[in-house]
């Protein structure tokens, strides 16, 4: 029963993305990251922009990655810890875009948050002496560095009908590294 309960955290995030995507239906919504509206006081968009997607392919790519991460790390988080992690990563990505990417006016997608989820789970792996965590950390960091130097593929941008905001991946990765000690601590406390 405990294993099934932990999967609910991950399924809930996927369901939230599906619902917001269905509500949005190719229109600007109250969920999207929109720089001008955030500056005008609609601060929730800093977080909520992470949960909408440009099209069904974008959504399915992000939900597939979420499923893989759930398969690897579902057991590491209580519901409160998982929700806190998602909110912290969403805020880190949204604030990163707002402060460090001033030319980005619109943004949607979970990929920045996913990069943070990967890093936090991998660091917990390492703390548990699962050395595959090092592979995840090195691989994710190498991917993000490659994207910063060479951008993402034109094919991916065409598939999701938008430019891939590789900076969001960087902000998610950095936020993941910053907040991971808290989640390592919470995981050790939960396991004790």
mmCIF file of C-alpha atoms in Angstrom:
data_model
loop_
_atom_site.group_PDB
_atom_site.id
_atom_site.type_symbol
_atom_site.label_atom_id
_atom_site.label_comp_id
_atom_site.label_asym_id
_atom_site.label_seq_id
_atom_site.Cartn_x
_atom_site.Cartn_y
_atom_site.Cartn_z
ATOM 1 C CA UNK A 1 0.000 0.000 0.000
ATOM 2 C CA UNK A 2 2.887 2.397 0.772
ATOM 3 C CA UNK A 3 4.336 1.924 -2.709
ATOM 4 C CA UNK A 4 0.971 2.693 -4.326
ATOM 5 C CA UNK A 5 0.588 5.781 -2.117
ATOM 6 C CA UNK A 6 3.968 7.160 -3.249
ATOM 7 C CA UNK A 7 2.998 6.773 -6.912
ATOM 8 C CA UNK A 8 0.041 9.074 -6.292
ATOM 9 C CA UNK A 9 2.474 12.011 -5.910
ATOM 10 C CA UNK A 10 3.826 11.491 -9.404
ATOM 11 C CA UNK A 11 0.456 10.714 -10.952
ATOM 12 C CA UNK A 12 -1.002 13.877 -9.420
ATOM 13 C CA UNK A 13 1.620 16.062 -11.119
ATOM 14 C CA UNK A 14 0.973 14.360 -14.456
ATOM 15 C CA UNK A 15 -2.782 14.792 -13.999
ATOM 16 C CA UNK A 16 -2.328 18.483 -13.136
ATOM 17 C CA UNK A 17 -0.388 18.991 -16.383
ATOM 18 C CA UNK A 18 -3.059 17.127 -18.367
ATOM 19 C CA UNK A 19 -5.885 19.186 -16.869
ATOM 20 C CA UNK A 20 -4.142 22.522 -17.448
ATOM 21 C CA UNK A 21 -3.292 21.482 -21.014
ATOM 22 C CA UNK A 22 -6.915 20.484 -21.680
ATOM 23 C CA UNK A 23 -8.219 23.764 -20.256
ATOM 24 C CA UNK A 24 -5.722 25.804 -22.278
ATOM 25 C CA UNK A 25 -6.509 24.347 -25.716
ATOM 26 C CA UNK A 26 -4.011 26.468 -27.704
ATOM 27 C CA UNK A 27 -4.997 29.761 -26.042
ATOM 28 C CA UNK A 28 -3.107 31.954 -23.635
ATOM 29 C CA UNK A 29 -4.411 31.144 -20.212
ATOM 30 C CA UNK A 30 -4.059 32.288 -16.648
ATOM 31 C CA UNK A 31 -1.566 29.423 -16.197
ATOM 32 C CA UNK A 32 1.167 30.420 -18.682
ATOM 33 C CA UNK A 33 4.357 32.205 -17.711
ATOM 34 C CA UNK A 34 3.933 35.701 -19.164
ATOM 35 C CA UNK A 35 6.631 38.226 -18.207
ATOM 36 C CA UNK A 36 4.514 41.347 -18.600
ATOM 37 C CA UNK A 37 1.621 39.949 -16.565
ATOM 38 C CA UNK A 38 3.983 38.694 -13.839
ATOM 39 C CA UNK A 39 5.554 42.137 -13.583
ATOM 40 C CA UNK A 40 1.995 43.494 -13.442
ATOM 41 C CA UNK A 41 1.292 41.417 -10.321
ATOM 42 C CA UNK A 42 0.173 37.970 -11.536
ATOM 43 C CA UNK A 43 2.922 36.220 -9.571
ATOM 44 C CA UNK A 44 1.363 32.737 -9.645
ATOM 45 C CA UNK A 45 2.486 32.497 -13.273
ATOM 46 C CA UNK A 46 6.080 32.086 -12.043
ATOM 47 C CA UNK A 47 5.050 28.632 -10.825
ATOM 48 C CA UNK A 48 2.047 27.714 -12.975
ATOM 49 C CA UNK A 49 3.828 28.249 -16.308
ATOM 50 C CA UNK A 50 5.736 25.048 -15.620
ATOM 51 C CA UNK A 51 2.554 22.972 -15.765
ATOM 52 C CA UNK A 52 1.178 23.956 -19.195
ATOM 53 C CA UNK A 53 2.531 22.792 -22.575
ATOM 54 C CA UNK A 54 2.564 24.041 -26.164
ATOM 55 C CA UNK A 55 1.055 20.931 -27.749
ATOM 56 C CA UNK A 56 0.334 17.250 -27.148
ATOM 57 C CA UNK A 57 3.868 16.210 -28.176
ATOM 58 C CA UNK A 58 5.393 18.604 -25.658
ATOM 59 C CA UNK A 59 3.081 17.259 -22.956
ATOM 60 C CA UNK A 60 3.769 13.602 -23.796
ATOM 61 C CA UNK A 61 7.550 14.138 -23.858
ATOM 62 C CA UNK A 62 7.449 15.734 -20.416
ATOM 63 C CA UNK A 63 5.073 13.128 -18.972
ATOM 64 C CA UNK A 64 7.306 10.343 -20.348
ATOM 65 C CA UNK A 65 10.325 11.827 -18.583
ATOM 66 C CA UNK A 66 8.251 12.231 -15.411
ATOM 67 C CA UNK A 67 7.294 8.545 -15.621
ATOM 68 C CA UNK A 68 10.935 7.490 -15.906
ATOM 69 C CA UNK A 69 11.887 9.629 -12.888
ATOM 70 C CA UNK A 70 8.934 8.222 -10.945
ATOM 71 C CA UNK A 71 10.117 4.703 -11.711
ATOM 72 C CA UNK A 72 13.574 5.513 -10.387
ATOM 73 C CA UNK A 73 12.784 7.663 -7.357
ATOM 74 C CA UNK A 74 9.114 7.356 -6.322
ATOM 75 C CA UNK A 75 10.027 5.932 -2.927
ATOM 76 C CA UNK A 76 12.165 8.895 -1.841
ATOM 77 C CA UNK A 77 9.475 11.455 -1.054
ATOM 78 C CA UNK A 78 6.494 11.788 1.236
ATOM 79 C CA UNK A 79 3.545 13.682 -0.257
ATOM 80 C CA UNK A 80 4.559 16.863 1.578
ATOM 81 C CA UNK A 81 8.214 16.565 0.541
ATOM 82 C CA UNK A 82 7.253 15.856 -3.089
ATOM 83 C CA UNK A 83 4.848 18.784 -3.269
ATOM 84 C CA UNK A 84 7.446 21.056 -1.649
ATOM 85 C CA UNK A 85 10.085 19.885 -4.119
ATOM 86 C CA UNK A 86 7.849 20.576 -7.131
ATOM 87 C CA UNK A 87 6.918 24.044 -5.825
ATOM 88 C CA UNK A 88 10.568 24.938 -5.058
ATOM 89 C CA UNK A 89 11.753 23.743 -8.472
ATOM 90 C CA UNK A 90 8.887 25.549 -10.231
ATOM 91 C CA UNK A 91 9.711 28.757 -8.375
ATOM 92 C CA UNK A 92 13.428 28.349 -9.145
ATOM 93 C CA UNK A 93 12.762 27.908 -12.854
ATOM 94 C CA UNK A 94 10.208 30.737 -13.018
ATOM 95 C CA UNK A 95 12.309 33.197 -11.018
ATOM 96 C CA UNK A 96 15.396 32.210 -13.027
ATOM 97 C CA UNK A 97 13.579 33.023 -16.253
ATOM 98 C CA UNK A 98 12.234 36.281 -14.822
ATOM 99 C CA UNK A 99 15.581 37.539 -13.501
ATOM 100 C CA UNK A 100 18.128 35.972 -15.832
ATOM 101 C CA UNK A 101 16.305 35.609 -19.155
ATOM 102 C CA UNK A 102 14.685 39.024 -19.716
ATOM 103 C CA UNK A 103 14.142 38.352 -23.418
ATOM 104 C CA UNK A 104 11.805 35.441 -22.594
ATOM 105 C CA UNK A 105 8.273 36.767 -22.540
ATOM 106 C CA UNK A 106 6.282 33.518 -22.685
ATOM 107 C CA UNK A 107 7.129 30.082 -21.331
ATOM 108 C CA UNK A 108 5.354 26.810 -20.676
ATOM 109 C CA UNK A 109 6.672 23.343 -19.917
ATOM 110 C CA UNK A 110 7.770 21.003 -17.175
ATOM 111 C CA UNK A 111 11.257 20.270 -18.515
ATOM 112 C CA UNK A 112 13.089 22.722 -16.241
ATOM 113 C CA UNK A 113 11.426 21.154 -13.206
ATOM 114 C CA UNK A 114 12.233 17.684 -14.561
ATOM 115 C CA UNK A 115 15.941 18.515 -14.675
ATOM 116 C CA UNK A 116 15.756 19.479 -11.011
ATOM 117 C CA UNK A 117 13.860 16.291 -10.135
ATOM 118 C CA UNK A 118 16.565 14.239 -11.840
ATOM 119 C CA UNK A 119 19.340 15.979 -9.904
ATOM 120 C CA UNK A 120 17.641 15.713 -6.503
ATOM 121 C CA UNK A 121 16.833 12.028 -6.996
ATOM 122 C CA UNK A 122 20.360 11.322 -8.242
ATOM 123 C CA UNK A 123 21.906 13.066 -5.224
ATOM 124 C CA UNK A 124 19.692 10.993 -2.916
ATOM 125 C CA UNK A 125 20.884 7.916 -4.873
ATOM 126 C CA UNK A 126 24.495 8.896 -4.199
ATOM 127 C CA UNK A 127 23.745 9.465 -0.494
ATOM 128 C CA UNK A 128 22.405 5.893 -0.404
ATOM 129 C CA UNK A 129 25.557 4.630 -2.158
ATOM 130 C CA UNK A 130 23.714 3.897 -5.417
ATOM 131 C CA UNK A 131 26.482 4.904 -7.764
ATOM 132 C CA UNK A 132 24.103 5.079 -10.715
ATOM 133 C CA UNK A 133 23.257 8.487 -9.216
ATOM 134 C CA UNK A 134 26.642 9.736 -10.394
ATOM 135 C CA UNK A 135 25.748 8.664 -13.941
ATOM 136 C CA UNK A 136 22.496 10.646 -13.744
ATOM 137 C CA UNK A 137 24.254 13.729 -12.365
ATOM 138 C CA UNK A 138 27.067 13.653 -14.928
ATOM 139 C CA UNK A 139 24.721 12.865 -17.827
ATOM 140 C CA UNK A 140 22.227 15.581 -16.915
ATOM 141 C CA UNK A 141 24.937 18.183 -16.310
ATOM 142 C CA UNK A 142 26.624 17.276 -19.622
ATOM 143 C CA UNK A 143 23.292 17.583 -21.469
ATOM 144 C CA UNK A 144 22.598 21.011 -19.963
ATOM 145 C CA UNK A 145 26.135 22.247 -20.694
ATOM 146 C CA UNK A 146 25.808 21.008 -24.288
ATOM 147 C CA UNK A 147 22.478 22.857 -24.624
ATOM 148 C CA UNK A 148 24.002 26.073 -23.284
ATOM 149 C CA UNK A 149 26.827 25.875 -25.804
ATOM 150 C CA UNK A 150 24.949 24.557 -28.842
ATOM 151 C CA UNK A 151 21.215 25.068 -28.099
ATOM 152 C CA UNK A 152 18.614 22.354 -28.686
ATOM 153 C CA UNK A 153 17.851 20.616 -31.941
ATOM 154 C CA UNK A 154 15.669 22.291 -34.537
ATOM 155 C CA UNK A 155 13.681 19.057 -34.776
ATOM 156 C CA UNK A 156 12.692 19.264 -31.104
ATOM 157 C CA UNK A 157 11.596 22.886 -31.481
ATOM 158 C CA UNK A 158 9.557 21.919 -34.516
ATOM 159 C CA UNK A 159 7.959 18.996 -32.668
ATOM 160 C CA UNK A 160 6.826 21.098 -29.686
ATOM 161 C CA UNK A 161 5.979 24.128 -31.870
ATOM 162 C CA UNK A 162 8.206 26.427 -29.818
ATOM 163 C CA UNK A 163 11.849 27.158 -29.188
ATOM 164 C CA UNK A 164 13.145 24.895 -26.421
ATOM 165 C CA UNK A 165 14.069 27.206 -23.558
ATOM 166 C CA UNK A 166 17.333 25.516 -22.582
ATOM 167 C CA UNK A 167 17.837 28.148 -19.880
ATOM 168 C CA UNK A 168 14.877 26.599 -18.017
ATOM 169 C CA UNK A 169 16.794 23.311 -17.960
ATOM 170 C CA UNK A 170 19.786 25.130 -16.485
ATOM 171 C CA UNK A 171 17.674 26.891 -13.848
ATOM 172 C CA UNK A 172 16.018 23.598 -12.893
ATOM 173 C CA UNK A 173 19.380 21.860 -12.622
ATOM 174 C CA UNK A 174 20.876 24.634 -10.468
ATOM 175 C CA UNK A 175 17.780 24.813 -8.254
ATOM 176 C CA UNK A 176 17.954 21.035 -7.849
ATOM 177 C CA UNK A 177 21.564 21.233 -6.692
ATOM 178 C CA UNK A 178 20.739 24.080 -4.276
ATOM 179 C CA UNK A 179 17.757 22.421 -2.587
ATOM 180 C CA UNK A 180 18.956 18.790 -2.729
ATOM 181 C CA UNK A 181 20.578 18.819 0.761
ATOM 182 C CA UNK A 182 17.143 19.439 2.285
ATOM 183 C CA UNK A 183 15.649 16.457 0.450
ATOM 184 C CA UNK A 184 18.611 14.210 1.284
ATOM 185 C CA UNK A 185 18.058 15.144 4.936
ATOM 186 C CA UNK A 186 14.288 14.534 4.747
ATOM 187 C CA UNK A 187 14.850 11.187 3.041
ATOM 188 C CA UNK A 188 17.333 10.073 5.716
ATOM 189 C CA UNK A 189 14.970 11.229 8.457
ATOM 190 C CA UNK A 190 12.075 9.323 6.820
ATOM 191 C CA UNK A 191 14.188 6.184 6.501
ATOM 192 C CA UNK A 192 15.394 6.244 10.115
#
